[in-house]
Short mmCIF file of N, CA and C in Angstrom, two decimals:
data_model
loop_
_atom_site.label_atom_id
_atom_site.label_comp_id
_atom_site.label_asym_id
_atom_site.label_seq_id
_atom_site.Cartn_x
_atom_site.Cartn_y
_atom_site.Cartn_z
N UNK A 1 -30.99 -220.55 48.32
CA UNK A 1 -31.93 -219.80 49.13
C UNK A 1 -31.99 -218.35 48.65
N UNK A 2 -33.08 -217.70 48.92
CA UNK A 2 -33.27 -216.33 48.48
C UNK A 2 -32.40 -215.34 49.25
N UNK A 3 -32.01 -215.68 50.49
CA UNK A 3 -31.22 -214.76 51.31
C UNK A 3 -29.73 -214.78 50.97
N UNK A 4 -29.29 -215.77 50.21
CA UNK A 4 -27.87 -215.86 49.89
C UNK A 4 -27.52 -214.88 48.78
N UNK A 5 -26.34 -214.21 48.91
CA UNK A 5 -25.94 -213.27 47.86
C UNK A 5 -25.64 -214.01 46.56
N UNK A 6 -26.03 -213.43 45.46
CA UNK A 6 -25.78 -214.03 44.16
C UNK A 6 -24.43 -213.55 43.65
N UNK A 7 -23.55 -214.49 43.33
CA UNK A 7 -22.23 -214.12 42.83
C UNK A 7 -22.00 -214.61 41.41
N UNK A 8 -22.84 -215.52 40.91
CA UNK A 8 -22.67 -216.01 39.55
C UNK A 8 -23.05 -214.93 38.56
N UNK A 9 -22.11 -214.62 37.68
CA UNK A 9 -22.40 -213.68 36.62
C UNK A 9 -22.33 -212.22 37.03
N UNK A 10 -22.14 -211.93 38.30
CA UNK A 10 -22.07 -210.55 38.74
C UNK A 10 -20.87 -210.31 39.64
N UNK A 11 -20.60 -209.06 39.92
CA UNK A 11 -19.46 -208.76 40.78
C UNK A 11 -19.69 -209.22 42.21
N UNK A 12 -18.63 -209.65 42.85
CA UNK A 12 -18.69 -210.08 44.25
C UNK A 12 -18.59 -208.83 45.11
N UNK A 13 -19.47 -208.72 46.09
CA UNK A 13 -19.43 -207.58 47.00
C UNK A 13 -18.41 -207.89 48.10
N UNK A 14 -17.36 -207.10 48.14
CA UNK A 14 -16.26 -207.32 49.09
C UNK A 14 -16.55 -206.61 50.39
N UNK A 15 -16.50 -207.35 51.48
CA UNK A 15 -16.65 -206.76 52.81
C UNK A 15 -15.27 -206.65 53.42
N UNK A 16 -14.86 -205.44 53.76
CA UNK A 16 -13.52 -205.20 54.29
C UNK A 16 -13.61 -204.97 55.79
N UNK A 17 -12.79 -205.70 56.55
CA UNK A 17 -12.73 -205.51 57.99
C UNK A 17 -11.59 -204.56 58.32
N UNK A 18 -11.82 -203.68 59.27
CA UNK A 18 -10.81 -202.72 59.72
C UNK A 18 -10.71 -202.83 61.23
N UNK A 19 -9.64 -203.50 61.70
CA UNK A 19 -9.43 -203.64 63.14
C UNK A 19 -9.16 -202.28 63.77
N UNK A 20 -9.51 -202.14 65.04
CA UNK A 20 -9.35 -200.86 65.74
C UNK A 20 -7.93 -200.34 65.71
N UNK A 21 -6.95 -201.21 65.96
CA UNK A 21 -5.57 -200.74 66.00
C UNK A 21 -5.10 -200.26 64.63
N UNK A 22 -5.57 -200.87 63.57
CA UNK A 22 -5.23 -200.42 62.22
C UNK A 22 -5.99 -199.13 61.89
N UNK A 23 -7.22 -199.01 62.35
CA UNK A 23 -8.04 -197.83 62.08
C UNK A 23 -7.43 -196.57 62.68
N UNK A 24 -6.62 -196.71 63.71
CA UNK A 24 -5.97 -195.55 64.33
C UNK A 24 -4.97 -194.90 63.37
N UNK A 25 -4.42 -195.68 62.46
CA UNK A 25 -3.46 -195.15 61.51
C UNK A 25 -2.10 -194.93 62.15
N UNK A 26 -1.14 -194.54 61.34
CA UNK A 26 0.21 -194.26 61.80
C UNK A 26 0.78 -193.12 60.96
N UNK A 27 1.26 -192.08 61.62
CA UNK A 27 1.86 -190.95 60.90
C UNK A 27 3.24 -191.34 60.41
N UNK A 28 3.53 -191.07 59.15
CA UNK A 28 4.85 -191.32 58.58
C UNK A 28 5.31 -190.09 57.80
N UNK A 29 6.63 -189.92 57.72
CA UNK A 29 7.17 -188.80 56.97
C UNK A 29 8.32 -189.22 56.06
N UNK A 30 8.44 -190.52 55.83
CA UNK A 30 9.47 -191.05 54.95
C UNK A 30 9.00 -192.39 54.39
N UNK A 31 9.31 -192.63 53.13
CA UNK A 31 9.00 -193.93 52.53
C UNK A 31 10.23 -194.42 51.79
N UNK A 32 10.52 -195.70 51.94
CA UNK A 32 11.60 -196.34 51.19
C UNK A 32 10.96 -197.38 50.29
N UNK A 33 11.35 -197.37 49.02
CA UNK A 33 10.77 -198.29 48.06
C UNK A 33 11.88 -199.16 47.47
N UNK A 34 11.68 -200.45 47.52
CA UNK A 34 12.59 -201.42 46.91
C UNK A 34 11.77 -202.38 46.07
N UNK A 35 12.42 -203.04 45.13
CA UNK A 35 11.69 -204.00 44.31
C UNK A 35 12.59 -205.11 43.81
N UNK A 36 11.96 -206.20 43.47
CA UNK A 36 12.60 -207.31 42.76
C UNK A 36 11.77 -207.53 41.49
N UNK A 37 12.05 -208.58 40.79
CA UNK A 37 11.29 -208.86 39.57
C UNK A 37 9.83 -209.18 39.87
N UNK A 38 9.56 -209.70 41.08
CA UNK A 38 8.22 -210.19 41.38
C UNK A 38 7.44 -209.40 42.42
N UNK A 39 8.08 -208.43 43.09
CA UNK A 39 7.36 -207.70 44.14
C UNK A 39 7.98 -206.34 44.41
N UNK A 40 7.16 -205.46 44.97
CA UNK A 40 7.61 -204.17 45.48
C UNK A 40 7.46 -204.20 46.99
N UNK A 41 8.42 -203.61 47.67
CA UNK A 41 8.36 -203.48 49.12
C UNK A 41 8.42 -201.99 49.44
N UNK A 42 7.41 -201.52 50.16
CA UNK A 42 7.36 -200.11 50.55
C UNK A 42 7.36 -200.06 52.07
N UNK A 43 8.40 -199.44 52.63
CA UNK A 43 8.49 -199.24 54.07
C UNK A 43 8.05 -197.81 54.38
N UNK A 44 7.10 -197.67 55.28
CA UNK A 44 6.62 -196.37 55.74
C UNK A 44 7.25 -196.11 57.10
N UNK A 45 7.96 -194.99 57.22
CA UNK A 45 8.84 -194.73 58.36
C UNK A 45 8.49 -193.39 59.00
N UNK A 46 8.64 -193.34 60.32
CA UNK A 46 8.52 -192.07 61.04
C UNK A 46 9.89 -191.67 61.56
N UNK A 47 10.35 -190.50 61.15
CA UNK A 47 11.63 -189.96 61.60
C UNK A 47 11.33 -188.79 62.53
N UNK A 48 11.79 -188.88 63.77
CA UNK A 48 11.61 -187.78 64.71
C UNK A 48 12.70 -186.74 64.45
N UNK A 49 12.38 -185.46 64.59
CA UNK A 49 13.38 -184.41 64.39
C UNK A 49 14.57 -184.60 65.34
N UNK A 50 15.75 -184.36 64.82
CA UNK A 50 16.99 -184.38 65.60
C UNK A 50 17.29 -185.74 66.23
N UNK A 51 16.77 -186.81 65.66
CA UNK A 51 17.03 -188.16 66.18
C UNK A 51 17.80 -188.96 65.13
N UNK A 52 18.81 -189.73 65.55
CA UNK A 52 19.60 -190.49 64.59
C UNK A 52 18.95 -191.80 64.14
N UNK A 53 17.82 -192.16 64.73
CA UNK A 53 17.15 -193.41 64.37
C UNK A 53 15.72 -193.13 63.92
N UNK A 54 15.22 -194.07 63.14
CA UNK A 54 13.84 -193.97 62.66
C UNK A 54 13.21 -195.35 62.76
N UNK A 55 11.88 -195.37 62.87
CA UNK A 55 11.17 -196.64 63.03
C UNK A 55 10.24 -196.89 61.85
N UNK A 56 10.32 -198.11 61.32
CA UNK A 56 9.38 -198.52 60.28
C UNK A 56 8.03 -198.75 60.95
N UNK A 57 7.01 -198.01 60.51
CA UNK A 57 5.67 -198.14 61.08
C UNK A 57 4.84 -199.17 60.34
N UNK A 58 5.15 -199.36 59.04
CA UNK A 58 4.41 -200.35 58.25
C UNK A 58 5.26 -200.77 57.06
N UNK A 59 5.14 -202.02 56.67
CA UNK A 59 5.79 -202.53 55.47
C UNK A 59 4.71 -203.16 54.59
N UNK A 60 4.66 -202.71 53.35
CA UNK A 60 3.70 -203.24 52.39
C UNK A 60 4.47 -203.99 51.31
N UNK A 61 4.08 -205.22 51.07
CA UNK A 61 4.69 -206.03 50.01
C UNK A 61 3.59 -206.29 48.98
N UNK A 62 3.87 -205.95 47.73
CA UNK A 62 2.83 -205.98 46.72
C UNK A 62 3.37 -206.45 45.37
N UNK A 63 2.49 -206.96 44.55
CA UNK A 63 2.88 -207.37 43.20
C UNK A 63 3.13 -206.12 42.35
N UNK A 64 3.92 -206.24 41.28
CA UNK A 64 4.14 -205.09 40.40
C UNK A 64 2.84 -204.54 39.81
N UNK A 65 1.91 -205.41 39.42
CA UNK A 65 0.65 -204.93 38.84
C UNK A 65 -0.16 -204.14 39.85
N UNK A 66 -0.26 -204.65 41.07
CA UNK A 66 -1.02 -203.92 42.08
C UNK A 66 -0.31 -202.61 42.45
N UNK A 67 1.01 -202.62 42.51
CA UNK A 67 1.75 -201.40 42.82
C UNK A 67 1.50 -200.34 41.75
N UNK A 68 1.42 -200.75 40.50
CA UNK A 68 1.11 -199.81 39.42
C UNK A 68 -0.29 -199.24 39.58
N UNK A 69 -1.25 -200.09 39.98
CA UNK A 69 -2.62 -199.60 40.22
C UNK A 69 -2.64 -198.63 41.40
N UNK A 70 -1.83 -198.90 42.42
CA UNK A 70 -1.72 -197.99 43.56
C UNK A 70 -1.16 -196.65 43.12
N UNK A 71 -0.10 -196.68 42.31
CA UNK A 71 0.48 -195.44 41.78
C UNK A 71 -0.57 -194.64 41.02
N UNK A 72 -1.33 -195.30 40.16
CA UNK A 72 -2.37 -194.61 39.39
C UNK A 72 -3.43 -194.00 40.30
N UNK A 73 -3.83 -194.73 41.35
CA UNK A 73 -4.82 -194.21 42.29
C UNK A 73 -4.27 -193.01 43.05
N UNK A 74 -3.01 -193.07 43.45
CA UNK A 74 -2.40 -191.93 44.15
C UNK A 74 -2.31 -190.71 43.24
N UNK A 75 -1.88 -190.92 42.00
CA UNK A 75 -1.79 -189.80 41.06
C UNK A 75 -3.16 -189.17 40.82
N UNK A 76 -4.18 -189.99 40.67
CA UNK A 76 -5.53 -189.50 40.46
C UNK A 76 -6.01 -188.69 41.67
N UNK A 77 -5.77 -189.21 42.87
CA UNK A 77 -6.22 -188.52 44.08
C UNK A 77 -5.43 -187.25 44.34
N UNK A 78 -4.15 -187.23 44.03
CA UNK A 78 -3.36 -186.00 44.19
C UNK A 78 -3.87 -184.94 43.22
N UNK A 79 -4.18 -185.33 41.99
CA UNK A 79 -4.72 -184.38 41.02
C UNK A 79 -6.03 -183.78 41.51
N UNK A 80 -6.91 -184.62 42.06
CA UNK A 80 -8.18 -184.13 42.59
C UNK A 80 -7.96 -183.22 43.80
N UNK A 81 -7.03 -183.59 44.68
CA UNK A 81 -6.71 -182.77 45.85
C UNK A 81 -6.21 -181.40 45.42
N UNK A 82 -5.26 -181.38 44.47
CA UNK A 82 -4.68 -180.11 44.03
C UNK A 82 -5.70 -179.26 43.29
N UNK A 83 -6.61 -179.88 42.60
CA UNK A 83 -7.67 -179.12 41.92
C UNK A 83 -8.56 -178.42 42.95
N UNK A 84 -8.77 -179.08 44.07
CA UNK A 84 -9.65 -178.52 45.09
C UNK A 84 -8.93 -177.57 46.05
N UNK A 85 -7.70 -177.93 46.45
CA UNK A 85 -7.01 -177.19 47.51
C UNK A 85 -5.76 -176.44 47.05
N UNK A 86 -5.31 -176.66 45.84
CA UNK A 86 -4.10 -176.01 45.35
C UNK A 86 -2.93 -176.98 45.27
N UNK A 87 -1.89 -176.51 44.60
CA UNK A 87 -0.72 -177.34 44.36
C UNK A 87 0.00 -177.71 45.64
N UNK A 88 0.41 -178.96 45.72
CA UNK A 88 1.22 -179.43 46.84
C UNK A 88 2.67 -179.17 46.49
N UNK A 89 3.36 -178.39 47.29
CA UNK A 89 4.78 -178.12 47.09
C UNK A 89 5.57 -179.16 47.86
N UNK A 90 6.12 -180.13 47.15
CA UNK A 90 6.87 -181.21 47.81
C UNK A 90 8.20 -180.72 48.34
N UNK A 91 8.82 -179.77 47.66
CA UNK A 91 10.11 -179.27 48.11
C UNK A 91 11.21 -180.31 47.95
N UNK A 92 12.37 -179.96 48.44
CA UNK A 92 13.52 -180.87 48.38
C UNK A 92 13.37 -181.97 49.42
N UNK A 93 13.86 -183.15 49.12
CA UNK A 93 13.80 -184.24 50.11
C UNK A 93 14.56 -183.84 51.38
N UNK A 94 14.00 -184.16 52.54
CA UNK A 94 14.64 -183.77 53.79
C UNK A 94 15.79 -184.67 54.19
N UNK A 95 16.03 -185.75 53.45
CA UNK A 95 17.06 -186.71 53.83
C UNK A 95 18.04 -186.92 52.68
N UNK A 96 19.25 -187.29 53.01
CA UNK A 96 20.29 -187.51 52.02
C UNK A 96 20.19 -188.93 51.47
N UNK A 97 20.55 -189.10 50.23
CA UNK A 97 20.52 -190.42 49.62
C UNK A 97 19.25 -190.60 48.82
N UNK A 98 19.09 -191.78 48.26
CA UNK A 98 17.89 -191.99 47.45
C UNK A 98 16.87 -192.85 48.19
N UNK A 99 16.74 -192.61 49.50
CA UNK A 99 15.76 -193.36 50.26
C UNK A 99 14.40 -192.69 50.27
N UNK A 100 14.33 -191.45 49.85
CA UNK A 100 13.05 -190.75 49.83
C UNK A 100 12.50 -190.82 48.42
N UNK A 101 11.29 -191.31 48.30
CA UNK A 101 10.65 -191.42 46.98
C UNK A 101 9.31 -190.76 47.04
#
């Protein structure tokens, strides 16, 4: 039919759904990264000041290839941000150990 999208020979148009609760986002100030041979696990955590506990707000499990593409996208966007707004001073990690990446 003429109304059906054509996908043969051309790129597929991806429609992404964003549920309301996900659209709200979650503030995080710590990330822990672990990996195996087949996947990367990134935990996004919120640490409240002066509190001995922290809560994982999101866990992302991804293939090494996709994680590398994510790294490239982040590096590209940070470069564009710094070009527009100035250098981001990361400073020293606020936590002890190698859990901050």
